[in-house]
């Protein structure tokens, strides 16, 4: 990251740190109220279904008037819904049950695939899960496992304690400890038969050996490999032609829209302004770095700064404007990049500017499209060497086409047609460790230098050790946090 961004982020974190306890307290109070509301609704529903433990609803007046009478609760035979059974397993809570629920919640809340969630990883350092997200995860975990508290309610002290645990293994161990309840006074020494112990309920720190028939730990799945390629966009209405890039027959009109253009200085903004105004749109042009209030009341934002002749990156400078547009209700956001219509993946891509002016915009567009599913967010890649009028016509056609369904977030426009980025499976070769190390040594050796970003813990540390052992190369570690002299917690 640029130094200015790092310093600014560090200052923001420091300013927010003082308010963290009050913020966490408000969040815990909100989660407690939400859990109470859900618990009340659940009790009423179970009572309506005739399940024990529910609150019976009042008799319906219509039934009494008709002489049918009320059906006794004992006569109603209704099994508890499977979802409720899954959320509150009967009998003692086993470690396997807790681990399965924790992995499901963390994966759902963060988007990480469950096979990537190593229980030993640091939630904050390795997975970037901050204290707020951890509190949300623990709150849902408390509800799903019905952690005990006063009169059946969730104990906020338990939630607060679990939210401070940094690893999935640590959370699982604490939850199993809470579910086990207070320990009984020690009895007379007895001989324990290992085969009588449920291996799932034994804490890993205990000295009791696992029984012979204990389920084996799941084998690590073979990693999958994909290669990102630039491929033609599949047109739901049938195969298209290069001409359809500029003159779509379908799509909403632009008349009456208020469009804000961030200028490029290369003529595309001028050509697009004339074209939009000719179609009845109200256009306002602004320079990069303009005040965020320029997007107030806008329907569409077209950011063209990456097409300029300068090599200054668009991000992070454009982030405040893009954030204001999305939060302010702008319905369409188009981020235009200059990768030749194929996102810099064709011949000559290595000769482009460094850093690439539009670097990061595709990732921002994907993230924004997920967070704002009711908006149209696109990154549109064009060839800046083409005539500005041609680029403008294609952008106008894309703006009209964007209202349709099934359109990808990343779109490349060139003479070859509309293209997008798609991952293609590219399986790893099957090599034993000896052959794999030999293949590495053909590319890396003692004179090679490998730069690893993201710190030196968890997955990165394992990759660093593997590279060093196999090739003897020199390693340079890059991270935002300083070296921690304390040993890493193996849990």
GROMACS .gro file of C-alpha atoms in nm:
model
  491
    1UNK     CA    1   0.000   0.000   0.000
    2UNK     CA    2   0.114   0.361  -0.056
    3UNK     CA    3   0.264   0.518   0.251
    4UNK     CA    4   0.002   0.792   0.259
    5UNK     CA    5  -0.277   0.537   0.264
    6UNK     CA    6  -0.108   0.338   0.541
    7UNK     CA    7  -0.060   0.644   0.760
    8UNK     CA    8  -0.416   0.762   0.701
    9UNK     CA    9  -0.558   0.417   0.781
   10UNK     CA   10  -0.347   0.393   1.095
   11UNK     CA   11  -0.476   0.729   1.214
   12UNK     CA   12  -0.833   0.627   1.151
   13UNK     CA   13  -0.786   0.306   1.345
   14UNK     CA   14  -0.629   0.494   1.635
   15UNK     CA   15  -0.915   0.743   1.650
   16UNK     CA   16  -1.172   0.466   1.642
   17UNK     CA   17  -0.995   0.258   1.907
   18UNK     CA   18  -1.111   0.480   2.194
   19UNK     CA   19  -1.474   0.432   2.098
   20UNK     CA   20  -1.444   0.054   2.059
   21UNK     CA   21  -1.570  -0.045   2.410
   22UNK     CA   22  -1.881   0.174   2.380
   23UNK     CA   23  -1.941   0.049   2.027
   24UNK     CA   24  -1.913  -0.315   2.134
   25UNK     CA   25  -2.149  -0.254   2.426
   26UNK     CA   26  -2.413  -0.106   2.194
   27UNK     CA   27  -2.374  -0.400   1.955
   28UNK     CA   28  -2.408  -0.655   2.237
   29UNK     CA   29  -2.722  -0.481   2.361
   30UNK     CA   30  -2.869  -0.485   2.010
   31UNK     CA   31  -2.788  -0.854   1.963
   32UNK     CA   32  -2.943  -0.936   2.300
   33UNK     CA   33  -3.268  -0.759   2.206
   34UNK     CA   34  -3.273  -0.936   1.869
   35UNK     CA   35  -3.224  -1.274   2.035
   36UNK     CA   36  -3.506  -1.209   2.281
   37UNK     CA   37  -3.741  -1.117   1.997
   38UNK     CA   38  -3.650  -1.430   1.799
   39UNK     CA   39  -3.688  -1.648   2.110
   40UNK     CA   40  -4.036  -1.506   2.177
   41UNK     CA   41  -4.146  -1.569   1.817
   42UNK     CA   42  -4.006  -1.920   1.832
   43UNK     CA   43  -4.193  -2.003   2.155
   44UNK     CA   44  -4.522  -1.881   2.007
   45UNK     CA   45  -4.468  -2.083   1.688
   46UNK     CA   46  -4.380  -2.400   1.881
   47UNK     CA   47  -4.686  -2.352   2.097
   48UNK     CA   48  -4.901  -2.316   1.786
   49UNK     CA   49  -4.753  -2.641   1.652
   50UNK     CA   50  -4.815  -2.816   1.985
   51UNK     CA   51  -4.449  -2.873   2.064
   52UNK     CA   52  -4.354  -2.897   2.430
   53UNK     CA   53  -4.193  -2.581   2.562
   54UNK     CA   54  -4.393  -2.348   2.341
   55UNK     CA   55  -4.645  -2.086   2.449
   56UNK     CA   56  -4.996  -2.196   2.357
   57UNK     CA   57  -5.183  -1.930   2.154
   58UNK     CA   58  -5.536  -1.825   2.258
   59UNK     CA   59  -5.823  -2.024   2.114
   60UNK     CA   60  -5.956  -1.888   1.785
   61UNK     CA   61  -6.304  -1.729   1.831
   62UNK     CA   62  -6.425  -1.874   1.501
   63UNK     CA   63  -6.368  -2.231   1.615
   64UNK     CA   64  -6.560  -2.185   1.942
   65UNK     CA   65  -6.856  -2.022   1.767
   66UNK     CA   66  -6.886  -2.301   1.518
   67UNK     CA   67  -6.903  -2.563   1.793
   68UNK     CA   68  -6.589  -2.744   1.678
   69UNK     CA   69  -6.411  -2.678   2.008
   70UNK     CA   70  -6.043  -2.648   2.065
   71UNK     CA   71  -5.812  -2.933   1.984
   72UNK     CA   72  -5.626  -3.053   2.294
   73UNK     CA   73  -5.256  -2.996   2.276
   74UNK     CA   74  -5.193  -3.362   2.362
   75UNK     CA   75  -5.383  -3.470   2.049
   76UNK     CA   76  -5.153  -3.273   1.821
   77UNK     CA   77  -4.856  -3.478   1.708
   78UNK     CA   78  -4.610  -3.249   1.532
   79UNK     CA   79  -4.238  -3.308   1.505
   80UNK     CA   80  -4.010  -3.014   1.570
   81UNK     CA   81  -3.899  -2.858   1.241
   82UNK     CA   82  -3.564  -2.995   1.117
   83UNK     CA   83  -3.409  -2.646   1.117
   84UNK     CA   84  -3.476  -2.611   1.488
   85UNK     CA   85  -3.340  -2.955   1.559
   86UNK     CA   86  -3.023  -2.874   1.368
   87UNK     CA   87  -2.978  -2.551   1.559
   88UNK     CA   88  -3.013  -2.719   1.900
   89UNK     CA   89  -2.880  -3.077   1.895
   90UNK     CA   90  -3.025  -3.302   2.160
   91UNK     CA   91  -2.802  -3.441   2.429
   92UNK     CA   92  -2.454  -3.321   2.521
   93UNK     CA   93  -2.299  -3.071   2.283
   94UNK     CA   94  -2.000  -3.242   2.126
   95UNK     CA   95  -1.689  -3.072   1.997
   96UNK     CA   96  -1.764  -3.193   1.644
   97UNK     CA   97  -2.112  -3.035   1.661
   98UNK     CA   98  -1.973  -2.703   1.780
   99UNK     CA   99  -1.694  -2.699   1.522
  100UNK     CA  100  -1.942  -2.769   1.243
  101UNK     CA  101  -2.171  -2.484   1.354
  102UNK     CA  102  -1.883  -2.239   1.400
  103UNK     CA  103  -1.741  -2.312   1.054
  104UNK     CA  104  -2.086  -2.270   0.900
  105UNK     CA  105  -2.143  -1.933   1.069
  106UNK     CA  106  -1.796  -1.797   0.992
  107UNK     CA  107  -1.820  -1.909   0.631
  108UNK     CA  108  -2.166  -1.754   0.589
  109UNK     CA  109  -2.071  -1.427   0.759
  110UNK     CA  110  -1.737  -1.378   0.581
  111UNK     CA  111  -1.776  -1.554   0.246
  112UNK     CA  112  -1.476  -1.783   0.307
  113UNK     CA  113  -1.526  -2.142   0.183
  114UNK     CA  114  -1.531  -2.380   0.476
  115UNK     CA  115  -1.237  -2.580   0.338
  116UNK     CA  116  -1.023  -2.265   0.370
  117UNK     CA  117  -1.109  -2.211   0.737
  118UNK     CA  118  -0.824  -2.372   0.926
  119UNK     CA  119  -0.937  -2.378   1.292
  120UNK     CA  120  -0.584  -2.278   1.399
  121UNK     CA  121  -0.577  -1.952   1.199
  122UNK     CA  122  -0.595  -1.618   1.377
  123UNK     CA  123  -0.935  -1.469   1.297
  124UNK     CA  124  -0.803  -1.114   1.292
  125UNK     CA  125  -0.445  -1.149   1.165
  126UNK     CA  126  -0.502  -1.427   0.910
  127UNK     CA  127  -0.869  -1.386   0.810
  128UNK     CA  128  -0.917  -1.010   0.867
  129UNK     CA  129  -1.223  -1.064   1.089
  130UNK     CA  130  -1.243  -0.761   1.319
  131UNK     CA  131  -1.397  -0.742   1.666
  132UNK     CA  132  -1.736  -0.626   1.536
  133UNK     CA  133  -1.765  -0.920   1.297
  134UNK     CA  134  -1.648  -1.161   1.569
  135UNK     CA  135  -1.919  -1.029   1.801
  136UNK     CA  136  -2.183  -1.088   1.532
  137UNK     CA  137  -2.053  -1.441   1.477
  138UNK     CA  138  -2.057  -1.520   1.850
  139UNK     CA  139  -2.406  -1.372   1.885
  140UNK     CA  140  -2.544  -1.604   1.618
  141UNK     CA  141  -2.349  -1.896   1.766
  142UNK     CA  142  -2.504  -1.831   2.108
  143UNK     CA  143  -2.854  -1.838   1.958
  144UNK     CA  144  -2.800  -2.150   1.748
  145UNK     CA  145  -2.642  -2.350   2.031
  146UNK     CA  146  -2.863  -2.196   2.303
  147UNK     CA  147  -2.573  -2.115   2.530
  148UNK     CA  148  -2.712  -2.107   2.888
  149UNK     CA  149  -2.784  -1.793   3.085
  150UNK     CA  150  -3.029  -1.655   3.336
  151UNK     CA  151  -3.374  -1.808   3.282
  152UNK     CA  152  -3.281  -1.948   2.943
  153UNK     CA  153  -3.153  -1.617   2.805
  154UNK     CA  154  -2.804  -1.586   2.662
  155UNK     CA  155  -2.544  -1.466   2.910
  156UNK     CA  156  -2.392  -1.148   2.768
  157UNK     CA  157  -2.073  -1.210   2.967
  158UNK     CA  158  -2.034  -1.539   2.777
  159UNK     CA  159  -2.079  -1.362   2.442
  160UNK     CA  160  -1.833  -1.091   2.538
  161UNK     CA  161  -1.574  -1.347   2.652
  162UNK     CA  162  -1.606  -1.557   2.337
  163UNK     CA  163  -1.580  -1.248   2.115
  164UNK     CA  164  -1.227  -1.193   2.248
  165UNK     CA  165  -1.107  -1.540   2.145
  166UNK     CA  166  -0.887  -1.519   1.836
  167UNK     CA  167  -0.907  -1.869   1.684
  168UNK     CA  168  -1.187  -2.105   1.583
  169UNK     CA  169  -1.035  -2.380   1.795
  170UNK     CA  170  -1.035  -2.150   2.097
  171UNK     CA  171  -1.403  -2.061   2.044
  172UNK     CA  172  -1.497  -2.429   2.009
  173UNK     CA  173  -1.309  -2.524   2.325
  174UNK     CA  174  -1.474  -2.248   2.528
  175UNK     CA  175  -1.823  -2.333   2.400
  176UNK     CA  176  -1.774  -2.700   2.483
  177UNK     CA  177  -1.664  -2.594   2.831
  178UNK     CA  178  -1.973  -2.374   2.877
  179UNK     CA  179  -2.205  -2.652   2.755
  180UNK     CA  180  -2.047  -2.905   2.989
  181UNK     CA  181  -2.149  -2.698   3.291
  182UNK     CA  182  -1.969  -2.682   3.629
  183UNK     CA  183  -1.751  -2.974   3.709
  184UNK     CA  184  -1.849  -3.219   3.983
  185UNK     CA  185  -1.635  -3.269   4.296
  186UNK     CA  186  -1.365  -3.531   4.240
  187UNK     CA  187  -1.476  -3.886   4.325
  188UNK     CA  188  -1.279  -4.188   4.424
  189UNK     CA  189  -1.016  -4.283   4.167
  190UNK     CA  190  -1.150  -4.530   3.918
  191UNK     CA  191  -1.017  -4.699   3.609
  192UNK     CA  192  -1.157  -4.537   3.296
  193UNK     CA  193  -1.238  -4.756   3.000
  194UNK     CA  194  -1.138  -4.552   2.693
  195UNK     CA  195  -1.393  -4.730   2.477
  196UNK     CA  196  -1.672  -4.588   2.696
  197UNK     CA  197  -1.574  -4.227   2.625
  198UNK     CA  198  -1.733  -4.032   2.340
  199UNK     CA  199  -1.429  -3.899   2.152
  200UNK     CA  200  -1.621  -3.594   2.029
  201UNK     CA  201  -1.677  -3.472   2.386
  202UNK     CA  202  -1.313  -3.500   2.494
  203UNK     CA  203  -1.110  -3.180   2.495
  204UNK     CA  204  -0.791  -3.218   2.286
  205UNK     CA  205  -0.587  -3.110   2.590
  206UNK     CA  206  -0.711  -3.407   2.792
  207UNK     CA  207  -0.476  -3.701   2.831
  208UNK     CA  208  -0.736  -3.975   2.764
  209UNK     CA  209  -0.647  -4.165   2.447
  210UNK     CA  210  -0.901  -4.173   2.165
  211UNK     CA  211  -1.086  -4.503   2.108
  212UNK     CA  212  -0.986  -4.720   1.818
  213UNK     CA  213  -1.318  -4.672   1.639
  214UNK     CA  214  -1.313  -4.291   1.666
  215UNK     CA  215  -1.399  -4.118   1.335
  216UNK     CA  216  -1.085  -4.016   1.152
  217UNK     CA  217  -1.020  -3.647   1.098
  218UNK     CA  218  -1.129  -3.539   0.749
  219UNK     CA  219  -0.845  -3.553   0.501
  220UNK     CA  220  -0.734  -3.221   0.358
  221UNK     CA  221  -0.898  -3.165   0.022
  222UNK     CA  222  -0.668  -3.134  -0.275
  223UNK     CA  223  -0.642  -2.765  -0.367
  224UNK     CA  224  -0.813  -2.661  -0.687
  225UNK     CA  225  -0.651  -2.427  -0.936
  226UNK     CA  226  -0.819  -2.188  -1.179
  227UNK     CA  227  -0.685  -1.958  -1.449
  228UNK     CA  228  -0.869  -1.632  -1.523
  229UNK     CA  229  -0.935  -1.585  -1.894
  230UNK     CA  230  -1.102  -1.318  -2.106
  231UNK     CA  231  -1.392  -1.489  -2.288
  232UNK     CA  232  -1.687  -1.369  -2.501
  233UNK     CA  233  -2.002  -1.273  -2.312
  234UNK     CA  234  -2.289  -1.513  -2.367
  235UNK     CA  235  -2.581  -1.313  -2.500
  236UNK     CA  236  -2.910  -1.450  -2.353
  237UNK     CA  237  -3.097  -1.335  -2.665
  238UNK     CA  238  -2.863  -1.514  -2.903
  239UNK     CA  239  -2.525  -1.458  -3.065
  240UNK     CA  240  -2.441  -1.093  -3.127
  241UNK     CA  241  -2.204  -0.910  -3.356
  242UNK     CA  242  -1.947  -0.634  -3.310
  243UNK     CA  243  -2.203  -0.383  -3.439
  244UNK     CA  244  -2.436  -0.459  -3.147
  245UNK     CA  245  -2.173  -0.304  -2.919
  246UNK     CA  246  -2.278   0.040  -3.040
  247UNK     CA  247  -2.645   0.016  -3.130
  248UNK     CA  248  -2.847  -0.208  -2.895
  249UNK     CA  249  -3.209  -0.249  -2.995
  250UNK     CA  250  -3.329  -0.305  -2.640
  251UNK     CA  251  -3.270  -0.139  -2.304
  252UNK     CA  252  -3.417   0.150  -2.103
  253UNK     CA  253  -3.392   0.500  -2.252
  254UNK     CA  254  -3.152   0.755  -2.107
  255UNK     CA  255  -3.383   1.050  -2.154
  256UNK     CA  256  -3.447   1.230  -1.825
  257UNK     CA  257  -3.152   1.077  -1.643
  258UNK     CA  258  -2.904   1.294  -1.455
  259UNK     CA  259  -2.558   1.165  -1.547
  260UNK     CA  260  -2.234   1.270  -1.376
  261UNK     CA  261  -1.916   1.221  -1.581
  262UNK     CA  262  -1.569   1.222  -1.424
  263UNK     CA  263  -1.353   1.352  -1.709
  264UNK     CA  264  -1.063   1.173  -1.870
  265UNK     CA  265  -0.897   1.463  -2.051
  266UNK     CA  266  -0.865   1.254  -2.367
  267UNK     CA  267  -1.192   1.345  -2.540
  268UNK     CA  268  -1.415   1.055  -2.438
  269UNK     CA  269  -1.603   1.263  -2.179
  270UNK     CA  270  -1.679   1.535  -2.438
  271UNK     CA  271  -1.800   1.282  -2.698
  272UNK     CA  272  -2.014   1.097  -2.441
  273UNK     CA  273  -2.163   1.426  -2.315
  274UNK     CA  274  -2.280   1.522  -2.667
  275UNK     CA  275  -2.423   1.174  -2.721
  276UNK     CA  276  -2.610   1.165  -2.389
  277UNK     CA  277  -2.754   1.514  -2.433
  278UNK     CA  278  -2.869   1.422  -2.782
  279UNK     CA  279  -3.065   1.137  -2.621
  280UNK     CA  280  -3.230   1.368  -2.365
  281UNK     CA  281  -3.006   1.313  -2.061
  282UNK     CA  282  -2.890   1.588  -1.825
  283UNK     CA  283  -2.510   1.570  -1.802
  284UNK     CA  284  -2.271   1.726  -1.551
  285UNK     CA  285  -1.897   1.687  -1.599
  286UNK     CA  286  -1.643   1.711  -1.319
  287UNK     CA  287  -1.272   1.659  -1.275
  288UNK     CA  288  -1.112   1.381  -1.067
  289UNK     CA  289  -1.098   1.475  -0.701
  290UNK     CA  290  -1.418   1.679  -0.711
  291UNK     CA  291  -1.633   1.720  -0.400
  292UNK     CA  292  -1.854   1.420  -0.329
  293UNK     CA  293  -2.168   1.635  -0.326
  294UNK     CA  294  -2.154   1.637  -0.708
  295UNK     CA  295  -2.330   1.297  -0.715
  296UNK     CA  296  -2.628   1.410  -0.504
  297UNK     CA  297  -2.947   1.345  -0.699
  298UNK     CA  298  -2.764   1.168  -0.984
  299UNK     CA  299  -2.902   0.859  -1.157
  300UNK     CA  300  -2.579   0.746  -1.325
  301UNK     CA  301  -2.207   0.795  -1.256
  302UNK     CA  302  -1.951   0.730  -1.531
  303UNK     CA  303  -1.590   0.746  -1.405
  304UNK     CA  304  -1.348   0.797  -1.697
  305UNK     CA  305  -1.036   0.912  -1.511
  306UNK     CA  306  -0.847   0.588  -1.585
  307UNK     CA  307  -0.847   0.679  -1.957
  308UNK     CA  308  -0.634   0.989  -1.901
  309UNK     CA  309  -0.273   1.024  -2.010
  310UNK     CA  310  -0.139   1.045  -1.654
  311UNK     CA  311  -0.023   0.737  -1.468
  312UNK     CA  312  -0.172   0.828  -1.131
  313UNK     CA  313  -0.390   0.543  -1.002
  314UNK     CA  314  -0.764   0.609  -0.968
  315UNK     CA  315  -0.786   0.437  -0.632
  316UNK     CA  316  -0.778   0.515  -0.346
  317UNK     CA  317  -0.840   0.879  -0.443
  318UNK     CA  318  -1.175   0.804  -0.607
  319UNK     CA  319  -1.308   0.595  -0.320
  320UNK     CA  320  -1.489   0.880  -0.132
  321UNK     CA  321  -1.680   0.974  -0.449
  322UNK     CA  322  -1.773   0.614  -0.529
  323UNK     CA  323  -1.884   0.550  -0.173
  324UNK     CA  324  -2.097   0.867  -0.171
  325UNK     CA  325  -2.257   0.762  -0.499
  326UNK     CA  326  -2.356   0.416  -0.376
  327UNK     CA  327  -2.473   0.530  -0.034
  328UNK     CA  328  -2.654   0.826  -0.189
  329UNK     CA  329  -2.873   0.611  -0.414
  330UNK     CA  330  -2.705   0.641  -0.757
  331UNK     CA  331  -2.859   0.357  -0.955
  332UNK     CA  332  -2.582   0.299  -1.211
  333UNK     CA  333  -2.204   0.323  -1.159
  334UNK     CA  334  -1.971   0.261  -1.454
  335UNK     CA  335  -1.595   0.248  -1.394
  336UNK     CA  336  -1.409   0.268  -1.725
  337UNK     CA  337  -1.058   0.124  -1.755
  338UNK     CA  338  -0.801   0.127  -2.036
  339UNK     CA  339  -0.692  -0.237  -2.070
  340UNK     CA  340  -0.760  -0.262  -2.442
  341UNK     CA  341  -1.103  -0.422  -2.410
  342UNK     CA  342  -0.950  -0.740  -2.266
  343UNK     CA  343  -0.838  -0.615  -1.924
  344UNK     CA  344  -0.471  -0.605  -2.018
  345UNK     CA  345  -0.454  -0.979  -2.083
  346UNK     CA  346  -0.366  -0.963  -2.451
  347UNK     CA  347  -0.038  -0.914  -2.639
  348UNK     CA  348   0.155  -0.608  -2.528
  349UNK     CA  349  -0.006  -0.596  -2.185
  350UNK     CA  350   0.338  -0.603  -2.021
  351UNK     CA  351   0.426  -0.275  -2.194
  352UNK     CA  352   0.146  -0.080  -2.025
  353UNK     CA  353   0.192   0.185  -1.756
  354UNK     CA  354   0.297   0.086  -1.407
  355UNK     CA  355   0.104   0.129  -1.187
  356UNK     CA  356  -0.201   0.072  -1.406
  357UNK     CA  357  -0.436   0.373  -1.360
  358UNK     CA  358  -0.744   0.151  -1.327
  359UNK     CA  359  -0.585  -0.104  -1.093
  360UNK     CA  360  -0.829  -0.216  -0.826
  361UNK     CA  361  -1.145  -0.093  -0.998
  362UNK     CA  362  -1.253  -0.442  -1.104
  363UNK     CA  363  -1.221  -0.569  -0.748
  364UNK     CA  364  -1.408  -0.267  -0.614
  365UNK     CA  365  -1.689  -0.321  -0.867
  366UNK     CA  366  -1.730  -0.687  -0.770
  367UNK     CA  367  -1.743  -0.603  -0.400
  368UNK     CA  368  -1.988  -0.316  -0.454
  369UNK     CA  369  -2.213  -0.534  -0.671
  370UNK     CA  370  -2.238  -0.785  -0.384
  371UNK     CA  371  -2.303  -0.519  -0.118
  372UNK     CA  372  -2.557  -0.328  -0.333
  373UNK     CA  373  -2.742  -0.596  -0.531
  374UNK     CA  374  -3.018  -0.350  -0.626
  375UNK     CA  375  -2.771  -0.127  -0.818
  376UNK     CA  376  -2.592  -0.166  -1.150
  377UNK     CA  377  -2.217  -0.161  -1.089
  378UNK     CA  378  -1.991  -0.232  -1.387
  379UNK     CA  379  -1.624  -0.201  -1.472
  380UNK     CA  380  -1.602  -0.144  -1.849
  381UNK     CA  381  -1.264  -0.197  -2.017
  382UNK     CA  382  -1.200  -0.021  -2.349
  383UNK     CA  383  -0.910   0.045  -2.586
  384UNK     CA  384  -0.799   0.408  -2.533
  385UNK     CA  385  -0.635   0.410  -2.878
  386UNK     CA  386  -0.975   0.394  -3.049
  387UNK     CA  387  -1.161   0.710  -3.148
  388UNK     CA  388  -1.338   0.885  -2.857
  389UNK     CA  389  -1.666   0.890  -3.051
  390UNK     CA  390  -1.652   0.512  -3.099
  391UNK     CA  391  -1.581   0.454  -2.730
  392UNK     CA  392  -1.866   0.690  -2.637
  393UNK     CA  393  -2.117   0.502  -2.856
  394UNK     CA  394  -2.017   0.171  -2.699
  395UNK     CA  395  -2.045   0.312  -2.346
  396UNK     CA  396  -2.392   0.449  -2.422
  397UNK     CA  397  -2.500   0.108  -2.555
  398UNK     CA  398  -2.361  -0.058  -2.243
  399UNK     CA  399  -2.551   0.186  -2.018
  400UNK     CA  400  -2.876   0.090  -2.191
  401UNK     CA  401  -2.795  -0.281  -2.181
  402UNK     CA  402  -2.701  -0.275  -1.810
  403UNK     CA  403  -3.065  -0.285  -1.701
  404UNK     CA  404  -3.099  -0.642  -1.823
  405UNK     CA  405  -3.047  -0.958  -1.621
  406UNK     CA  406  -2.756  -1.198  -1.636
  407UNK     CA  407  -2.496  -0.935  -1.721
  408UNK     CA  408  -2.146  -0.977  -1.572
  409UNK     CA  409  -1.984  -0.709  -1.358
  410UNK     CA  410  -1.669  -0.698  -1.572
  411UNK     CA  411  -1.722  -0.606  -1.938
  412UNK     CA  412  -1.457  -0.557  -2.209
  413UNK     CA  413  -1.553  -0.369  -2.528
  414UNK     CA  414  -1.340  -0.400  -2.842
  415UNK     CA  415  -1.366  -0.484  -3.210
  416UNK     CA  416  -1.378  -0.853  -3.108
  417UNK     CA  417  -1.708  -0.793  -2.924
  418UNK     CA  418  -1.814  -0.792  -2.559
  419UNK     CA  419  -1.588  -0.997  -2.335
  420UNK     CA  420  -1.567  -1.075  -1.963
  421UNK     CA  421  -1.336  -1.249  -1.718
  422UNK     CA  422  -1.413  -1.609  -1.625
  423UNK     CA  423  -1.213  -1.859  -1.416
  424UNK     CA  424  -1.124  -2.180  -1.602
  425UNK     CA  425  -1.028  -2.495  -1.409
  426UNK     CA  426  -0.661  -2.576  -1.457
  427UNK     CA  427  -0.585  -2.882  -1.242
  428UNK     CA  428  -0.256  -2.909  -1.064
  429UNK     CA  429  -0.021  -3.177  -1.190
  430UNK     CA  430  -0.001  -3.487  -0.977
  431UNK     CA  431   0.351  -3.490  -0.835
  432UNK     CA  432   0.497  -3.652  -0.527
  433UNK     CA  433   0.683  -3.418  -0.287
  434UNK     CA  434   1.024  -3.508  -0.432
  435UNK     CA  435   0.925  -3.428  -0.791
  436UNK     CA  436   0.739  -3.115  -0.679
  437UNK     CA  437   1.048  -2.979  -0.504
  438UNK     CA  438   1.260  -3.061  -0.806
  439UNK     CA  439   1.021  -2.865  -1.029
  440UNK     CA  440   1.041  -2.569  -0.791
  441UNK     CA  441   1.419  -2.576  -0.801
  442UNK     CA  442   1.416  -2.537  -1.180
  443UNK     CA  443   1.257  -2.194  -1.129
  444UNK     CA  444   1.389  -2.086  -0.789
  445UNK     CA  445   1.726  -2.128  -0.627
  446UNK     CA  446   1.957  -1.986  -0.358
  447UNK     CA  447   2.002  -1.670  -0.567
  448UNK     CA  448   1.625  -1.612  -0.604
  449UNK     CA  449   1.429  -1.362  -0.396
  450UNK     CA  450   1.060  -1.423  -0.317
  451UNK     CA  451   0.839  -1.144  -0.178
  452UNK     CA  452   0.554  -1.263   0.048
  453UNK     CA  453   0.281  -1.017   0.142
  454UNK     CA  454   0.023  -1.048   0.417
  455UNK     CA  455   0.246  -1.116   0.716
  456UNK     CA  456   0.431  -1.416   0.844
  457UNK     CA  457   0.165  -1.615   1.029
  458UNK     CA  458  -0.080  -1.888   0.936
  459UNK     CA  459  -0.091  -1.982   0.567
  460UNK     CA  460   0.181  -1.735   0.469
  461UNK     CA  461   0.421  -1.882   0.724
  462UNK     CA  462   0.356  -2.235   0.598
  463UNK     CA  463   0.417  -2.125   0.238
  464UNK     CA  464   0.739  -1.947   0.339
  465UNK     CA  465   0.875  -2.252   0.518
  466UNK     CA  466   0.787  -2.480   0.229
  467UNK     CA  467   0.959  -2.255  -0.027
  468UNK     CA  468   1.269  -2.215   0.189
  469UNK     CA  469   1.305  -2.588   0.248
  470UNK     CA  470   1.248  -2.682  -0.116
  471UNK     CA  471   1.457  -2.415  -0.293
  472UNK     CA  472   1.682  -2.237  -0.043
  473UNK     CA  473   1.563  -1.903  -0.183
  474UNK     CA  474   1.575  -1.575   0.007
  475UNK     CA  475   1.243  -1.459   0.152
  476UNK     CA  476   1.129  -1.100   0.204
  477UNK     CA  477   0.818  -1.062   0.421
  478UNK     CA  478   0.591  -0.759   0.379
  479UNK     CA  479   0.313  -0.674   0.627
  480UNK     CA  480   0.144  -0.386   0.806
  481UNK     CA  481   0.190  -0.522   1.159
  482UNK     CA  482   0.521  -0.536   1.343
  483UNK     CA  483   0.696  -0.853   1.446
  484UNK     CA  484   0.544  -1.011   1.756
  485UNK     CA  485   0.815  -1.153   1.989
  486UNK     CA  486   0.565  -1.381   2.164
  487UNK     CA  487   0.526  -1.731   2.017
  488UNK     CA  488   0.213  -1.800   1.814
  489UNK     CA  489  -0.067  -1.975   2.001
  490UNK     CA  490  -0.082  -2.331   1.862
  491UNK     CA  491  -0.460  -2.338   1.933
   0.00000   0.00000   0.00000
